[in-house]
PDB file of C-alpha atoms in Angstrom:
ATOM      1  CA  MET A   1       3.741   6.849  22.697  1.00  0.00           C
ATOM      2  CA  THR A   2       1.532   3.812  23.054  1.00  0.00           C
ATOM      3  CA  THR A   3       2.804   0.379  22.038  1.00  0.00           C
ATOM      4  CA  SER A   4      -0.556  -1.279  21.349  1.00  0.00           C
ATOM      5  CA  SER A   5      -3.770   0.070  19.868  1.00  0.00           C
ATOM      6  CA  PRO A   6      -4.273   3.479  21.431  1.00  0.00           C
ATOM      7  CA  THR A   7      -7.110   4.295  23.784  1.00  0.00           C
ATOM      8  CA  TYR A   8      -8.348   7.718  24.775  1.00  0.00           C
ATOM      9  CA  SER A   9      -7.097   7.230  28.330  1.00  0.00           C
ATOM     10  CA  SER A  10      -3.653   6.013  27.221  1.00  0.00           C
ATOM     11  CA  VAL A  11      -2.690   8.814  24.819  1.00  0.00           C
ATOM     12  CA  LYS A  12      -1.157  12.083  25.908  1.00  0.00           C
ATOM     13  CA  VAL A  13      -0.668  15.347  24.068  1.00  0.00           C
ATOM     14  CA  GLY A  14       2.773  15.180  22.484  1.00  0.00           C
ATOM     15  CA  ASP A  15       2.780  11.401  21.962  1.00  0.00           C
ATOM     16  CA  ILE A  16       4.555  10.535  18.717  1.00  0.00           C
ATOM     17  CA  LEU A  17       2.998   8.138  16.208  1.00  0.00           C
ATOM     18  CA  PRO A  18       5.331   5.544  14.697  1.00  0.00           C
ATOM     19  CA  SER A  19       6.624   6.747  11.338  1.00  0.00           C
ATOM     20  CA  VAL A  20       5.703   4.975   8.122  1.00  0.00           C
ATOM     21  CA  GLN A  21       7.716   4.998   4.908  1.00  0.00           C
ATOM     22  CA  ALA A  22       6.233   4.498   1.475  1.00  0.00           C
ATOM     23  CA  GLN A  23       7.918   4.001  -1.871  1.00  0.00           C
ATOM     24  CA  VAL A  24       6.252   5.403  -4.953  1.00  0.00           C
ATOM     25  CA  CYS A  25       7.506   4.534  -8.413  1.00  0.00           C
ATOM     26  CA  ARG A  26       6.302   5.371 -11.891  1.00  0.00           C
ATOM     27  CA  ALA A  27       4.319   2.130 -12.120  1.00  0.00           C
ATOM     28  CA  ASP A  28       2.383   3.232  -9.008  1.00  0.00           C
ATOM     29  CA  LEU A  29       1.479   6.456 -10.811  1.00  0.00           C
ATOM     30  CA  VAL A  30       0.099   4.486 -13.748  1.00  0.00           C
ATOM     31  CA  ARG A  31      -1.968   2.282 -11.429  1.00  0.00           C
ATOM     32  CA  TYR A  32      -3.266   5.299  -9.509  1.00  0.00           C
ATOM     33  CA  ALA A  33      -4.146   7.126 -12.736  1.00  0.00           C
ATOM     34  CA  GLY A  34      -6.196   4.137 -13.839  1.00  0.00           C
ATOM     35  CA  ALA A  35      -7.965   3.830 -10.494  1.00  0.00           C
ATOM     36  CA  SER A  36      -8.671   7.545 -10.099  1.00  0.00           C
ATOM     37  CA  GLY A  37      -9.184   8.561 -13.714  1.00  0.00           C
ATOM     38  CA  ASP A  38      -6.577  11.314 -13.307  1.00  0.00           C
ATOM     39  CA  PHE A  39      -4.466  11.005 -16.455  1.00  0.00           C
ATOM     40  CA  ASN A  40      -2.902  14.474 -16.255  1.00  0.00           C
ATOM     41  CA  PRO A  41       0.384  14.135 -18.186  1.00  0.00           C
ATOM     42  CA  ILE A  42       2.431  15.733 -15.382  1.00  0.00           C
ATOM     43  CA  HIS A  43       2.078  12.336 -13.679  1.00  0.00           C
ATOM     44  CA  TRP A  44       3.490  10.242 -16.527  1.00  0.00           C
ATOM     45  CA  ASN A  45       5.124  12.370 -19.219  1.00  0.00           C
ATOM     46  CA  PRO A  46       8.498  13.938 -18.282  1.00  0.00           C
ATOM     47  CA  ARG A  47       8.468  16.291 -21.279  1.00  0.00           C
ATOM     48  CA  HIS A  48       5.095  17.679 -20.266  1.00  0.00           C
ATOM     49  CA  ALA A  49       6.062  17.901 -16.573  1.00  0.00           C
ATOM     50  CA  THR A  50       9.231  19.879 -17.297  1.00  0.00           C
ATOM     51  CA  ALA A  51       7.438  22.058 -19.861  1.00  0.00           C
ATOM     52  CA  VAL A  52       5.121  23.326 -17.118  1.00  0.00           C
ATOM     53  CA  GLY A  53       8.032  24.015 -14.751  1.00  0.00           C
ATOM     54  CA  LEU A  54       8.190  20.827 -12.727  1.00  0.00           C
ATOM     55  CA  PRO A  55      11.524  19.059 -12.192  1.00  0.00           C
ATOM     56  CA  ASP A  56      10.138  15.736 -13.490  1.00  0.00           C
ATOM     57  CA  VAL A  57       7.031  13.557 -13.253  1.00  0.00           C
ATOM     58  CA  ILE A  58       5.231  14.014  -9.929  1.00  0.00           C
ATOM     59  CA  ALA A  59       2.914  11.842  -7.867  1.00  0.00           C
ATOM     60  CA  HIS A  60      -0.773  12.690  -7.730  1.00  0.00           C
ATOM     61  CA  GLY A  61      -1.619  14.852  -4.721  1.00  0.00           C
ATOM     62  CA  MET A  62      -4.450  12.563  -3.685  1.00  0.00           C
ATOM     63  CA  LEU A  63      -2.090   9.574  -3.881  1.00  0.00           C
ATOM     64  CA  SER A  64       0.237  11.390  -1.473  1.00  0.00           C
ATOM     65  CA  MET A  65      -2.696  12.099   0.829  1.00  0.00           C
ATOM     66  CA  GLY A  66      -3.819   8.481   0.678  1.00  0.00           C
ATOM     67  CA  MET A  67      -0.310   7.304   1.519  1.00  0.00           C
ATOM     68  CA  ALA A  68      -0.298   9.715   4.475  1.00  0.00           C
ATOM     69  CA  SER A  69      -3.361   7.968   5.871  1.00  0.00           C
ATOM     70  CA  ARG A  70      -1.180   4.890   6.387  1.00  0.00           C
ATOM     71  CA  VAL A  71       0.375   6.495   9.469  1.00  0.00           C
ATOM     72  CA  LEU A  72      -3.137   6.817  10.904  1.00  0.00           C
ATOM     73  CA  THR A  73      -4.318   3.319  10.088  1.00  0.00           C
ATOM     74  CA  ALA A  74      -1.047   1.746  11.248  1.00  0.00           C
ATOM     75  CA  TRP A  75      -1.388   3.491  14.611  1.00  0.00           C
ATOM     76  CA  LEU A  76      -5.128   3.049  15.002  1.00  0.00           C
ATOM     77  CA  GLY A  77      -5.534  -0.453  13.628  1.00  0.00           C
ATOM     78  CA  ASP A  78      -9.054   0.617  12.588  1.00  0.00           C
ATOM     79  CA  PRO A  79      -9.552   2.951   9.612  1.00  0.00           C
ATOM     80  CA  GLY A  80     -13.142   3.470  10.792  1.00  0.00           C
ATOM     81  CA  ALA A  81     -11.786   5.468  13.747  1.00  0.00           C
ATOM     82  CA  ILE A  82     -10.817   8.351  11.441  1.00  0.00           C
ATOM     83  CA  VAL A  83     -13.422  11.097  11.815  1.00  0.00           C
ATOM     84  CA  GLU A  84     -11.729  13.857   9.758  1.00  0.00           C
ATOM     85  CA  PHE A  85      -8.591  14.014   7.650  1.00  0.00           C
ATOM     86  CA  GLY A  86      -7.290  16.921   5.615  1.00  0.00           C
ATOM     87  CA  VAL A  87      -4.069  18.253   4.155  1.00  0.00           C
ATOM     88  CA  ARG A  88      -2.682  21.107   2.117  1.00  0.00           C
ATOM     89  CA  PHE A  89      -0.275  20.182  -0.676  1.00  0.00           C
ATOM     90  CA  THR A  90       2.963  22.139  -0.259  1.00  0.00           C
ATOM     91  CA  ASN A  91       5.534  20.387  -2.488  1.00  0.00           C
ATOM     92  CA  PRO A  92       5.211  17.642  -5.077  1.00  0.00           C
ATOM     93  CA  VAL A  93       6.657  14.164  -4.758  1.00  0.00           C
ATOM     94  CA  VAL A  94       9.054  13.984  -7.683  1.00  0.00           C
ATOM     95  CA  VAL A  95       9.212  10.382  -8.904  1.00  0.00           C
ATOM     96  CA  PRO A  96      12.454   9.455 -10.675  1.00  0.00           C
ATOM     97  CA  ASP A  97      12.473   7.009 -13.565  1.00  0.00           C
ATOM     98  CA  ASP A  98      14.301   4.208 -11.771  1.00  0.00           C
ATOM     99  CA  GLU A  99      13.512   1.022  -9.845  1.00  0.00           C
ATOM    100  CA  GLN A 100      13.320   2.680  -6.407  1.00  0.00           C
ATOM    101  CA  GLY A 101      11.239   5.754  -7.138  1.00  0.00           C
ATOM    102  CA  ALA A 102      10.726   8.208  -4.292  1.00  0.00           C
ATOM    103  CA  THR A 103      10.684   7.500  -0.572  1.00  0.00           C
ATOM    104  CA  VAL A 104       8.108   9.402   1.439  1.00  0.00           C
ATOM    105  CA  THR A 105       8.202   9.390   5.242  1.00  0.00           C
ATOM    106  CA  PHE A 106       5.052  10.042   7.245  1.00  0.00           C
ATOM    107  CA  GLY A 107       4.741  10.710  10.956  1.00  0.00           C
ATOM    108  CA  GLY A 108       2.523  12.432  13.422  1.00  0.00           C
ATOM    109  CA  SER A 109       1.820  13.412  16.970  1.00  0.00           C
ATOM    110  CA  VAL A 110      -1.097  13.894  19.330  1.00  0.00           C
ATOM    111  CA  ALA A 111      -1.949  17.598  19.246  1.00  0.00           C
ATOM    112  CA  ALA A 112      -5.007  17.677  21.530  1.00  0.00           C
ATOM    113  CA  LYS A 113      -7.512  15.535  23.350  1.00  0.00           C
ATOM    114  CA  LEU A 114     -11.049  16.613  22.531  1.00  0.00           C
ATOM    115  CA  ASP A 115     -14.497  15.703  23.815  1.00  0.00           C
ATOM    116  CA  ASP A 116     -16.311  12.477  22.895  1.00  0.00           C
ATOM    117  CA  GLN A 117     -13.079  10.392  23.013  1.00  0.00           C
ATOM    118  CA  GLN A 118     -11.715  12.256  20.017  1.00  0.00           C
ATOM    119  CA  VAL A 119      -8.064  13.144  19.497  1.00  0.00           C
ATOM    120  CA  ARG A 120      -6.617  15.692  17.060  1.00  0.00           C
ATOM    121  CA  LEU A 121      -3.407  14.592  15.358  1.00  0.00           C
ATOM    122  CA  THR A 122      -0.869  16.644  13.446  1.00  0.00           C
ATOM    123  CA  LEU A 123       0.789  14.746  10.598  1.00  0.00           C
ATOM    124  CA  THR A 124       4.079  15.190   8.786  1.00  0.00           C
ATOM    125  CA  ALA A 125       5.129  14.058   5.322  1.00  0.00           C
ATOM    126  CA  THR A 126       8.558  14.497   3.782  1.00  0.00           C
ATOM    127  CA  CYS A 127      10.288  13.367   0.631  1.00  0.00           C
ATOM    128  CA  GLY A 128      14.001  13.918   1.032  1.00  0.00           C
ATOM    129  CA  GLU A 129      14.255  17.317   2.692  1.00  0.00           C
ATOM    130  CA  ALA A 130      10.988  18.596   1.207  1.00  0.00           C
ATOM    131  CA  LYS A 131       7.839  18.889   3.289  1.00  0.00           C
ATOM    132  CA  ILE A 132       5.145  17.616   0.939  1.00  0.00           C
ATOM    133  CA  LEU A 133       2.047  18.233   3.045  1.00  0.00           C
ATOM    134  CA  GLY A 134       1.159  21.233   5.156  1.00  0.00           C
ATOM    135  CA  ALA A 135      -1.641  21.674   7.651  1.00  0.00           C
ATOM    136  CA  ALA A 136      -2.011  17.878   7.684  1.00  0.00           C
ATOM    137  CA  LYS A 137      -4.446  17.075  10.474  1.00  0.00           C
ATOM    138  CA  ALA A 138      -6.773  14.332  11.509  1.00  0.00           C
ATOM    139  CA  ILE A 139      -9.372  13.775  14.167  1.00  0.00           C
ATOM    140  CA  VAL A 140      -9.829  10.222  15.345  1.00  0.00           C
ATOM    141  CA  ARG A 141     -12.175   8.613  17.836  1.00  0.00           C
ATOM    142  CA  LEU A 142     -10.519   6.184  20.230  1.00  0.00           C
ATOM    143  CA  PRO A 143     -11.973   3.580  22.558  1.00  0.00           C
ATOM    144  CA  ALA A 144     -12.059   4.587  26.239  1.00  0.00           C
TER     145      ALA A 144
END
């Protein structure tokens, strides 16, 4: 793992990115709904969420993806270095109705060094024991 901003020459396949934790509470869901326009009641109404088979209110998938990008930007120091970023949603982030909300832990590792100073990263995201994102990958371009 590198201790300063990574460079193409300094990273190695298998290097681990520093993990990042994020808290998400119900107020965050309200703010995200307003910013995104996604007012689906599964994100704010517990009766509706449980009626459709969910355990409780859940975070927006795109909010989870956006939070996952924090592991990239924290490691890179430059969000403009992200070339591609994609995930598959595997489990929801259930957000309890309390002051702490849910804790989501993000991590990653260097999967491959590509041409043109690009690096493919594999990302992880868990909430408790649940893996919330699958096939989470990014390609970033690093300085020499």
